[in-house]
Amino acid sequence: MKLATYKDGSRDGQLVVVSRDLSTAHYATGIAHKLQQALDDWNFHAPQLHDLYVTLNQGKARHAFPFDPAQCMAPLPRAYQWADGSAYINHVELVRAARSSEVPSSFYTDPLMYQGGSDDFIGPCDDVVVPSEDFGIDFEAEIAVVTGDVAMGASPEQALDGVRLLMLVNDVSLRNLIPAELAKGFGFFQSKPASAFSPVAVTPDELGDAWAGGRVNLTLQSTWNGRKVGMCDAGPEMTFHFGQLIAHICKTRNVRAGSIVGSGTVSNKAIEVDGRKEWPKGYSCIAEKRCIETILDGQPSTEFMKFGDTIRIEMKGKDGQSIFGAIDQKIAPLGR
């Protein structure tokens, strides 16, 4: 099934069920007012939400209305946890290669992960508000899962059973603030403003056989200022699947219902063409494009985003239909 959160003037919005083709929606008020409420008692609420979903898809829901992504908040407008991994090791390899640095061997066996801010997510069509262009504004196209309760010490296989929903993410980064923060040895903070999520969150069964082994085997599309810059395969080159990422968190703590776990930037390897490397599937963040330029030409040439720029992130199923709806945003200055 597909779930979204509509704006209603409150912090947490109103839970709605959305049809498979994203054309209609229905308030879930009689079942659960908020998505977190449904996640807290998933075994009770999910069957009821699914029944409404079936009725909606059959065109029999009496109070259905046209679905409007612009009215959506993030599916979880605030969450108990937002833990973002770097599951595509190719992204790390490119960043390291651009500065002539080796990738530590442990990176291939132990996932990278940081804990981001989860108190103020933004909706899929909300502006990305940034105080200054000088901060180095970048989009990052990712996939994320929302969990139920997962116990400390869970294996990757057990952790996968805790996946309740999947979403797309624009994990905005302010690249020019990152070096000074990482130099402190305490990780990202000011360089990671509010992330945006797709209009709808979907249960894994909606992906069919594209959801396999904790990976989404579909293409993640990134369109910057109307030009498609990324058509990256999300499945084959995901070094750590979502079960492994969740289990990484569970090594020393319980993961509670409503936690969001991100994949990190979806990234694909280069191919050799006439002795020169090429990246035909493009990129899911500008920083990676700049790394590619540095590797090929000795220096980056692509600038970061400017005020007024747009970014669209979307994933389509094998039938060509949008699965999650699109993140479709504009970069805007603070105070305007």
PDB file of C-alpha atoms in Angstrom, residues 36-313:
ATOM      1  CA  GLN A  36       3.657   7.330  13.584  1.00  0.00           C
ATOM      2  CA  GLN A  37       0.463   6.123  15.253  1.00  0.00           C
ATOM      3  CA  ALA A  38       0.127   3.420  12.587  1.00  0.00           C
ATOM      4  CA  LEU A  39       3.774   2.404  12.966  1.00  0.00           C
ATOM      5  CA  ASP A  40       3.486   2.144  16.746  1.00  0.00           C
ATOM      6  CA  ASP A  41       0.829  -0.566  16.401  1.00  0.00           C
ATOM      7  CA  TRP A  42       1.486  -1.780  12.863  1.00  0.00           C
ATOM      8  CA  ASN A  43      -0.027  -5.245  13.185  1.00  0.00           C
ATOM      9  CA  PHE A  44      -3.327  -3.684  14.240  1.00  0.00           C
ATOM     10  CA  HIS A  45      -3.449  -0.698  11.878  1.00  0.00           C
ATOM     11  CA  ALA A  46      -1.795  -2.045   8.716  1.00  0.00           C
ATOM     12  CA  PRO A  47      -4.577  -4.533   7.794  1.00  0.00           C
ATOM     13  CA  GLN A  48      -7.185  -1.791   8.150  1.00  0.00           C
ATOM     14  CA  LEU A  49      -5.151   0.624   6.062  1.00  0.00           C
ATOM     15  CA  HIS A  50      -4.671  -2.093   3.450  1.00  0.00           C
ATOM     16  CA  ASP A  51      -8.411  -2.703   3.260  1.00  0.00           C
ATOM     17  CA  LEU A  52      -8.931   1.007   2.581  1.00  0.00           C
ATOM     18  CA  TYR A  53      -6.137   0.858  -0.012  1.00  0.00           C
ATOM     19  CA  VAL A  54      -7.880  -1.999  -1.838  1.00  0.00           C
ATOM     20  CA  THR A  55     -11.193  -0.141  -1.789  1.00  0.00           C
ATOM     21  CA  LEU A  56      -9.492   3.006  -3.080  1.00  0.00           C
ATOM     22  CA  ASN A  57      -7.829   1.129  -5.962  1.00  0.00           C
ATOM     23  CA  GLN A  58     -11.180  -0.382  -6.888  1.00  0.00           C
ATOM     24  CA  GLY A  59     -12.699   3.071  -7.143  1.00  0.00           C
ATOM     25  CA  LYS A  60     -15.185   2.314  -4.373  1.00  0.00           C
ATOM     26  CA  ALA A  61     -13.954   4.658  -1.638  1.00  0.00           C
ATOM     27  CA  ARG A  62     -16.833   7.070  -1.022  1.00  0.00           C
ATOM     28  CA  HIS A  63     -14.795  10.043   0.153  1.00  0.00           C
ATOM     29  CA  ALA A  64     -11.780   9.778  -2.155  1.00  0.00           C
ATOM     30  CA  PHE A  65     -10.273  12.966  -3.563  1.00  0.00           C
ATOM     31  CA  PRO A  66      -7.589  13.789  -6.159  1.00  0.00           C
ATOM     32  CA  PHE A  67      -4.104  13.254  -4.755  1.00  0.00           C
ATOM     33  CA  ASP A  68      -1.921  16.376  -4.766  1.00  0.00           C
ATOM     34  CA  PRO A  69       1.790  15.930  -3.954  1.00  0.00           C
ATOM     35  CA  ALA A  70       2.083  19.662  -3.271  1.00  0.00           C
ATOM     36  CA  GLN A  71      -0.140  19.165  -0.218  1.00  0.00           C
ATOM     37  CA  CYS A  72       2.201  16.532   1.205  1.00  0.00           C
ATOM     38  CA  MET A  73       4.544  16.855   4.114  1.00  0.00           C
ATOM     39  CA  ALA A  74       7.279  14.251   4.440  1.00  0.00           C
ATOM     40  CA  PRO A  75       5.521  10.920   5.152  1.00  0.00           C
ATOM     41  CA  LEU A  76       7.015  11.234   8.643  1.00  0.00           C
ATOM     42  CA  PRO A  77       7.333  15.008   9.164  1.00  0.00           C
ATOM     43  CA  ARG A  78       9.494  14.306  12.207  1.00  0.00           C
ATOM     44  CA  ALA A  79      10.899  10.979  13.285  1.00  0.00           C
ATOM     45  CA  TYR A  80      12.458   9.366  16.316  1.00  0.00           C
ATOM     46  CA  GLN A  81      15.622   8.658  14.336  1.00  0.00           C
ATOM     47  CA  TRP A  82      17.237   9.498  10.992  1.00  0.00           C
ATOM     48  CA  ALA A  83      20.344   7.398  10.420  1.00  0.00           C
ATOM     49  CA  ASP A  84      21.940   7.769   7.008  1.00  0.00           C
ATOM     50  CA  GLY A  85      24.425   5.273   5.671  1.00  0.00           C
ATOM     51  CA  SER A  86      26.848   5.288   2.765  1.00  0.00           C
ATOM     52  CA  ALA A  87      25.907   1.924   1.323  1.00  0.00           C
ATOM     53  CA  TYR A  88      27.239   2.551  -2.194  1.00  0.00           C
ATOM     54  CA  ILE A  89      30.981   2.177  -1.734  1.00  0.00           C
ATOM     55  CA  ASN A  90      31.591   3.476  -5.265  1.00  0.00           C
ATOM     56  CA  HIS A  91      30.592   6.927  -4.009  1.00  0.00           C
ATOM     57  CA  VAL A  92      33.263   6.719  -1.308  1.00  0.00           C
ATOM     58  CA  GLU A  93      35.811   5.424  -3.817  1.00  0.00           C
ATOM     59  CA  LEU A  94      35.196   8.399  -6.110  1.00  0.00           C
ATOM     60  CA  VAL A  95      35.520  10.917  -3.295  1.00  0.00           C
ATOM     61  CA  ARG A  96      38.760   9.302  -2.137  1.00  0.00           C
ATOM     62  CA  ALA A  97      40.174   8.970  -5.659  1.00  0.00           C
ATOM     63  CA  ALA A  98      39.524  12.658  -6.332  1.00  0.00           C
ATOM     64  CA  ARG A  99      41.853  13.546  -3.482  1.00  0.00           C
ATOM     65  CA  SER A 100      44.322  10.687  -4.145  1.00  0.00           C
ATOM     66  CA  SER A 101      43.397   8.904  -0.939  1.00  0.00           C
ATOM     67  CA  GLU A 102      42.963   5.176  -0.284  1.00  0.00           C
ATOM     68  CA  VAL A 103      39.675   3.688   0.892  1.00  0.00           C
ATOM     69  CA  PRO A 104      40.293   1.917   4.235  1.00  0.00           C
ATOM     70  CA  SER A 105      39.672  -1.820   3.944  1.00  0.00           C
ATOM     71  CA  SER A 106      37.180  -1.694   6.823  1.00  0.00           C
ATOM     72  CA  PHE A 107      34.823   0.422   4.685  1.00  0.00           C
ATOM     73  CA  TYR A 108      34.029  -2.688   2.626  1.00  0.00           C
ATOM     74  CA  THR A 109      32.917  -4.709   5.651  1.00  0.00           C
ATOM     75  CA  ASP A 110      31.619  -2.151   8.155  1.00  0.00           C
ATOM     76  CA  PRO A 111      29.020   0.416   6.954  1.00  0.00           C
ATOM     77  CA  LEU A 112      29.566   4.133   7.254  1.00  0.00           C
ATOM     78  CA  MET A 113      26.694   5.855   9.015  1.00  0.00           C
ATOM     79  CA  TYR A 114      25.862   9.142  10.701  1.00  0.00           C
ATOM     80  CA  GLN A 115      22.878  10.307  12.726  1.00  0.00           C
ATOM     81  CA  GLY A 116      21.147  13.320  11.194  1.00  0.00           C
ATOM     82  CA  GLY A 117      18.500  15.739  12.380  1.00  0.00           C
ATOM     83  CA  SER A 118      15.021  14.206  12.387  1.00  0.00           C
ATOM     84  CA  ASP A 119      12.914  16.942  13.996  1.00  0.00           C
ATOM     85  CA  ASP A 120      12.194  19.008  10.867  1.00  0.00           C
ATOM     86  CA  PHE A 121      11.897  17.119   7.596  1.00  0.00           C
ATOM     87  CA  ILE A 122      10.429  18.964   4.620  1.00  0.00           C
ATOM     88  CA  GLY A 123       7.837  17.927   2.070  1.00  0.00           C
ATOM     89  CA  PRO A 124       8.518  16.752  -1.491  1.00  0.00           C
ATOM     90  CA  CYS A 125       7.476  20.038  -3.093  1.00  0.00           C
ATOM     91  CA  ASP A 126       8.688  22.419  -0.377  1.00  0.00           C
ATOM     92  CA  ASP A 127      11.519  24.832  -1.181  1.00  0.00           C
ATOM     93  CA  VAL A 128      15.009  23.955   0.028  1.00  0.00           C
ATOM     94  CA  VAL A 129      15.768  27.107   2.029  1.00  0.00           C
ATOM     95  CA  VAL A 130      19.454  27.928   2.492  1.00  0.00           C
ATOM     96  CA  PRO A 131      21.018  31.062   4.042  1.00  0.00           C
ATOM     97  CA  SER A 132      23.744  31.411   1.378  1.00  0.00           C
ATOM     98  CA  GLU A 133      24.795  30.040  -2.001  1.00  0.00           C
ATOM     99  CA  ASP A 134      28.354  30.133  -0.663  1.00  0.00           C
ATOM    100  CA  PHE A 135      27.592  27.071   1.460  1.00  0.00           C
ATOM    101  CA  GLY A 136      27.870  24.837  -1.626  1.00  0.00           C
ATOM    102  CA  ILE A 137      24.294  23.587  -2.083  1.00  0.00           C
ATOM    103  CA  ASP A 138      23.989  19.997  -3.308  1.00  0.00           C
ATOM    104  CA  PHE A 139      21.189  17.482  -3.729  1.00  0.00           C
ATOM    105  CA  GLU A 140      21.640  13.806  -2.850  1.00  0.00           C
ATOM    106  CA  ALA A 141      19.257  11.239  -4.309  1.00  0.00           C
ATOM    107  CA  GLU A 142      18.799   8.281  -1.985  1.00  0.00           C
ATOM    108  CA  ILE A 143      16.420   5.546  -0.870  1.00  0.00           C
ATOM    109  CA  ALA A 144      15.290   5.122   2.736  1.00  0.00           C
ATOM    110  CA  VAL A 145      13.315   2.645   4.796  1.00  0.00           C
ATOM    111  CA  VAL A 146      11.068   3.209   7.800  1.00  0.00           C
ATOM    112  CA  THR A 147      11.323   0.538  10.465  1.00  0.00           C
ATOM    113  CA  GLY A 148       9.173  -1.043  13.077  1.00  0.00           C
ATOM    114  CA  ASP A 149      10.776  -2.148  16.342  1.00  0.00           C
ATOM    115  CA  VAL A 150      14.037  -4.036  15.785  1.00  0.00           C
ATOM    116  CA  ALA A 151      15.799  -5.548  18.778  1.00  0.00           C
ATOM    117  CA  MET A 152      19.397  -4.968  19.797  1.00  0.00           C
ATOM    118  CA  GLY A 153      21.617  -7.713  18.378  1.00  0.00           C
ATOM    119  CA  ALA A 154      19.334  -8.419  15.409  1.00  0.00           C
ATOM    120  CA  SER A 155      20.952 -10.139  12.437  1.00  0.00           C
ATOM    121  CA  PRO A 156      20.692  -8.550   8.979  1.00  0.00           C
ATOM    122  CA  GLU A 157      17.984 -11.079   8.090  1.00  0.00           C
ATOM    123  CA  GLN A 158      16.016 -10.283  11.246  1.00  0.00           C
ATOM    124  CA  ALA A 159      16.500  -6.566  10.651  1.00  0.00           C
ATOM    125  CA  LEU A 160      14.982  -6.844   7.165  1.00  0.00           C
ATOM    126  CA  ASP A 161      11.799  -8.171   8.742  1.00  0.00           C
ATOM    127  CA  GLY A 162      11.556  -4.820  10.513  1.00  0.00           C
ATOM    128  CA  VAL A 163      11.231  -2.811   7.280  1.00  0.00           C
ATOM    129  CA  ARG A 164       7.731  -1.349   7.106  1.00  0.00           C
ATOM    130  CA  LEU A 165       7.964   1.269   4.352  1.00  0.00           C
ATOM    131  CA  LEU A 166      10.290   2.636   1.674  1.00  0.00           C
ATOM    132  CA  MET A 167      10.722   6.232   0.475  1.00  0.00           C
ATOM    133  CA  LEU A 168      12.963   8.389  -1.685  1.00  0.00           C
ATOM    134  CA  VAL A 169      15.150  11.075  -0.125  1.00  0.00           C
ATOM    135  CA  ASN A 170      16.782  14.342  -1.104  1.00  0.00           C
ATOM    136  CA  ASP A 171      19.448  14.453   1.576  1.00  0.00           C
ATOM    137  CA  VAL A 172      20.549  18.040   1.029  1.00  0.00           C
ATOM    138  CA  SER A 173      24.229  18.727   1.711  1.00  0.00           C
ATOM    139  CA  LEU A 174      26.070  22.016   2.126  1.00  0.00           C
ATOM    140  CA  ARG A 175      29.398  20.910   0.713  1.00  0.00           C
ATOM    141  CA  ASN A 176      31.488  23.941   1.596  1.00  0.00           C
ATOM    142  CA  LEU A 177      30.649  23.527   5.282  1.00  0.00           C
ATOM    143  CA  ILE A 178      31.621  19.850   5.401  1.00  0.00           C
ATOM    144  CA  PRO A 179      35.463  20.002   5.454  1.00  0.00           C
ATOM    145  CA  ALA A 180      35.663  22.167   8.584  1.00  0.00           C
ATOM    146  CA  GLU A 181      33.080  20.032  10.371  1.00  0.00           C
ATOM    147  CA  LEU A 182      34.767  16.738   9.546  1.00  0.00           C
ATOM    148  CA  ALA A 183      38.107  18.195  10.593  1.00  0.00           C
ATOM    149  CA  LYS A 184      36.715  18.508  14.112  1.00  0.00           C
ATOM    150  CA  GLY A 185      36.304  14.733  14.187  1.00  0.00           C
ATOM    151  CA  PHE A 186      32.689  14.884  15.317  1.00  0.00           C
ATOM    152  CA  GLY A 187      30.829  14.457  12.025  1.00  0.00           C
ATOM    153  CA  PHE A 188      28.184  16.362  10.079  1.00  0.00           C
ATOM    154  CA  PHE A 189      25.966  18.959  11.681  1.00  0.00           C
ATOM    155  CA  GLN A 190      25.437  22.397  10.106  1.00  0.00           C
ATOM    156  CA  SER A 191      26.353  20.924   6.733  1.00  0.00           C
ATOM    157  CA  LYS A 192      23.263  18.690   6.793  1.00  0.00           C
ATOM    158  CA  PRO A 193      20.057  20.790   6.745  1.00  0.00           C
ATOM    159  CA  ALA A 194      16.539  19.353   6.595  1.00  0.00           C
ATOM    160  CA  SER A 195      16.087  16.365   4.287  1.00  0.00           C
ATOM    161  CA  ALA A 196      13.085  15.986   1.981  1.00  0.00           C
ATOM    162  CA  PHE A 197      11.184  12.775   1.277  1.00  0.00           C
ATOM    163  CA  SER A 198       8.968  11.489  -1.510  1.00  0.00           C
ATOM    164  CA  PRO A 199       5.222  12.223  -1.433  1.00  0.00           C
ATOM    165  CA  VAL A 200       4.369   8.637  -0.556  1.00  0.00           C
ATOM    166  CA  ALA A 201       5.935   5.841   1.448  1.00  0.00           C
ATOM    167  CA  VAL A 202       5.220   2.354   0.129  1.00  0.00           C
ATOM    168  CA  THR A 203       5.163  -1.103   1.647  1.00  0.00           C
ATOM    169  CA  PRO A 204       7.825  -3.446   0.215  1.00  0.00           C
ATOM    170  CA  ASP A 205       5.247  -5.600  -1.600  1.00  0.00           C
ATOM    171  CA  GLU A 206       4.449  -2.643  -3.882  1.00  0.00           C
ATOM    172  CA  LEU A 207       7.873  -3.131  -5.492  1.00  0.00           C
ATOM    173  CA  GLY A 208       7.219  -6.763  -6.414  1.00  0.00           C
ATOM    174  CA  ASP A 209      10.374  -8.637  -7.394  1.00  0.00           C
ATOM    175  CA  ALA A 210      12.283  -5.333  -7.586  1.00  0.00           C
ATOM    176  CA  TRP A 211      12.576  -5.574  -3.765  1.00  0.00           C
ATOM    177  CA  ALA A 212      15.022  -8.432  -3.272  1.00  0.00           C
ATOM    178  CA  GLY A 213      17.702  -9.087  -0.675  1.00  0.00           C
ATOM    179  CA  GLY A 214      17.143  -5.733   1.007  1.00  0.00           C
ATOM    180  CA  ARG A 215      17.819  -3.800  -2.208  1.00  0.00           C
ATOM    181  CA  VAL A 216      15.602  -1.902  -4.646  1.00  0.00           C
ATOM    182  CA  ASN A 217      16.491  -3.094  -8.141  1.00  0.00           C
ATOM    183  CA  LEU A 218      15.198  -0.108 -10.087  1.00  0.00           C
ATOM    184  CA  THR A 219      16.563   3.129 -11.572  1.00  0.00           C
ATOM    185  CA  LEU A 220      16.728   6.301  -9.502  1.00  0.00           C
ATOM    186  CA  GLN A 221      16.287   9.386 -11.683  1.00  0.00           C
ATOM    187  CA  SER A 222      17.707  12.818 -10.872  1.00  0.00           C
ATOM    188  CA  THR A 223      16.735  15.856 -12.960  1.00  0.00           C
ATOM    189  CA  TRP A 224      18.537  19.131 -12.261  1.00  0.00           C
ATOM    190  CA  ASN A 225      17.098  22.302 -13.823  1.00  0.00           C
ATOM    191  CA  GLY A 226      15.075  20.200 -16.243  1.00  0.00           C
ATOM    192  CA  ARG A 227      18.054  18.143 -17.436  1.00  0.00           C
ATOM    193  CA  LYS A 228      18.296  14.495 -16.486  1.00  0.00           C
ATOM    194  CA  VAL A 229      21.692  14.032 -14.831  1.00  0.00           C
ATOM    195  CA  GLY A 230      21.256  10.666 -13.123  1.00  0.00           C
ATOM    196  CA  MET A 231      19.760   7.337 -14.161  1.00  0.00           C
ATOM    197  CA  CYS A 232      21.482   5.260 -11.511  1.00  0.00           C
ATOM    198  CA  ASP A 233      20.779   1.598 -10.817  1.00  0.00           C
ATOM    199  CA  ALA A 234      19.893   1.370  -7.137  1.00  0.00           C
ATOM    200  CA  GLY A 235      20.263  -2.385  -6.675  1.00  0.00           C
ATOM    201  CA  PRO A 236      23.365  -4.190  -7.967  1.00  0.00           C
ATOM    202  CA  GLU A 237      26.048  -1.865  -6.598  1.00  0.00           C
ATOM    203  CA  MET A 238      24.562  -1.350  -3.127  1.00  0.00           C
ATOM    204  CA  THR A 239      27.428  -2.754  -1.057  1.00  0.00           C
ATOM    205  CA  PHE A 240      25.404  -3.002   2.168  1.00  0.00           C
ATOM    206  CA  HIS A 241      21.704  -3.842   1.923  1.00  0.00           C
ATOM    207  CA  PHE A 242      19.112  -2.328   4.249  1.00  0.00           C
ATOM    208  CA  GLY A 243      19.146  -5.324   6.592  1.00  0.00           C
ATOM    209  CA  GLN A 244      22.861  -4.824   7.115  1.00  0.00           C
ATOM    210  CA  LEU A 245      22.429  -1.091   7.691  1.00  0.00           C
ATOM    211  CA  ILE A 246      19.705  -1.631  10.289  1.00  0.00           C
ATOM    212  CA  ALA A 247      21.704  -4.417  11.966  1.00  0.00           C
ATOM    213  CA  HIS A 248      24.664  -2.028  12.159  1.00  0.00           C
ATOM    214  CA  ILE A 249      22.550   0.319  14.289  1.00  0.00           C
ATOM    215  CA  CYS A 250      21.263  -2.603  16.357  1.00  0.00           C
ATOM    216  CA  LYS A 251      24.714  -3.697  17.434  1.00  0.00           C
ATOM    217  CA  THR A 252      24.429  -1.681  20.645  1.00  0.00           C
ATOM    218  CA  ARG A 253      20.846  -0.379  20.761  1.00  0.00           C
ATOM    219  CA  ASN A 254      17.236  -1.134  19.982  1.00  0.00           C
ATOM    220  CA  VAL A 255      15.725   0.507  16.913  1.00  0.00           C
ATOM    221  CA  ARG A 256      12.215   1.766  17.551  1.00  0.00           C
ATOM    222  CA  ALA A 257       9.209   2.059  15.268  1.00  0.00           C
ATOM    223  CA  GLY A 258       9.387   5.164  13.111  1.00  0.00           C
ATOM    224  CA  SER A 259      13.159   5.146  12.656  1.00  0.00           C
ATOM    225  CA  ILE A 260      14.315   6.125   9.156  1.00  0.00           C
ATOM    226  CA  VAL A 261      17.448   4.555   7.672  1.00  0.00           C
ATOM    227  CA  GLY A 262      18.958   5.980   4.474  1.00  0.00           C
ATOM    228  CA  SER A 263      21.061   4.299   1.821  1.00  0.00           C
ATOM    229  CA  GLY A 264      23.381   7.179   1.099  1.00  0.00           C
ATOM    230  CA  THR A 265      23.924   8.542  -2.411  1.00  0.00           C
ATOM    231  CA  VAL A 266      23.035   5.979  -5.072  1.00  0.00           C
ATOM    232  CA  SER A 267      26.166   5.542  -7.158  1.00  0.00           C
ATOM    233  CA  ASN A 268      27.338   3.410 -10.102  1.00  0.00           C
ATOM    234  CA  LYS A 269      30.821   2.482 -11.272  1.00  0.00           C
ATOM    235  CA  ALA A 270      32.545   3.776 -14.373  1.00  0.00           C
ATOM    236  CA  ILE A 271      33.057   1.832 -17.578  1.00  0.00           C
ATOM    237  CA  GLU A 272      36.085   1.894 -19.868  1.00  0.00           C
ATOM    238  CA  VAL A 273      35.535   3.395 -23.339  1.00  0.00           C
ATOM    239  CA  ASP A 274      38.616   3.567 -25.588  1.00  0.00           C
ATOM    240  CA  GLY A 275      40.873   3.608 -22.544  1.00  0.00           C
ATOM    241  CA  ARG A 276      38.988   6.437 -20.838  1.00  0.00           C
ATOM    242  CA  LYS A 277      36.571   6.130 -17.938  1.00  0.00           C
ATOM    243  CA  GLU A 278      32.976   7.178 -18.462  1.00  0.00           C
ATOM    244  CA  TRP A 279      29.936   7.272 -16.182  1.00  0.00           C
ATOM    245  CA  PRO A 280      27.017   6.722 -18.581  1.00  0.00           C
ATOM    246  CA  LYS A 281      24.410   6.439 -15.796  1.00  0.00           C
ATOM    247  CA  GLY A 282      25.249   9.872 -14.475  1.00  0.00           C
ATOM    248  CA  TYR A 283      25.259  10.931 -10.852  1.00  0.00           C
ATOM    249  CA  SER A 284      22.976  11.339  -7.846  1.00  0.00           C
ATOM    250  CA  CYS A 285      24.781  14.315  -6.323  1.00  0.00           C
ATOM    251  CA  ILE A 286      26.881  17.174  -7.687  1.00  0.00           C
ATOM    252  CA  ALA A 287      29.825  16.348  -5.425  1.00  0.00           C
ATOM    253  CA  GLU A 288      30.205  13.039  -7.250  1.00  0.00           C
ATOM    254  CA  LYS A 289      30.163  14.815 -10.629  1.00  0.00           C
ATOM    255  CA  ARG A 290      32.892  17.136  -9.377  1.00  0.00           C
ATOM    256  CA  CYS A 291      34.938  14.141  -8.227  1.00  0.00           C
ATOM    257  CA  ILE A 292      34.589  12.572 -11.681  1.00  0.00           C
ATOM    258  CA  GLU A 293      35.779  15.818 -13.283  1.00  0.00           C
ATOM    259  CA  THR A 294      38.740  15.958 -10.931  1.00  0.00           C
ATOM    260  CA  ILE A 295      39.721  12.377 -11.778  1.00  0.00           C
ATOM    261  CA  LEU A 296      39.425  13.000 -15.532  1.00  0.00           C
ATOM    262  CA  ASP A 297      40.553  16.622 -15.874  1.00  0.00           C
ATOM    263  CA  GLY A 298      42.470  17.437 -12.717  1.00  0.00           C
ATOM    264  CA  GLN A 299      39.869  19.871 -11.383  1.00  0.00           C
ATOM    265  CA  PRO A 300      36.092  20.211 -10.989  1.00  0.00           C
ATOM    266  CA  SER A 301      34.112  22.386 -13.395  1.00  0.00           C
ATOM    267  CA  THR A 302      30.483  21.872 -12.347  1.00  0.00           C
ATOM    268  CA  GLU A 303      29.261  24.450  -9.835  1.00  0.00           C
ATOM    269  CA  PHE A 304      26.942  23.707  -6.935  1.00  0.00           C
ATOM    270  CA  MET A 305      23.287  24.761  -6.945  1.00  0.00           C
ATOM    271  CA  LYS A 306      22.123  28.359  -7.087  1.00  0.00           C
ATOM    272  CA  PHE A 307      18.964  30.047  -5.837  1.00  0.00           C
ATOM    273  CA  GLY A 308      16.173  29.283  -8.291  1.00  0.00           C
ATOM    274  CA  ASP A 309      17.627  25.908  -9.315  1.00  0.00           C
ATOM    275  CA  THR A 310      15.274  22.933  -9.321  1.00  0.00           C
ATOM    276  CA  ILE A 311      15.803  19.271  -8.517  1.00  0.00           C
ATOM    277  CA  ARG A 312      13.464  16.366  -9.255  1.00  0.00           C
ATOM    278  CA  ILE A 313      14.056  12.860  -7.871  1.00  0.00           C
TER     279      ILE A 313
END
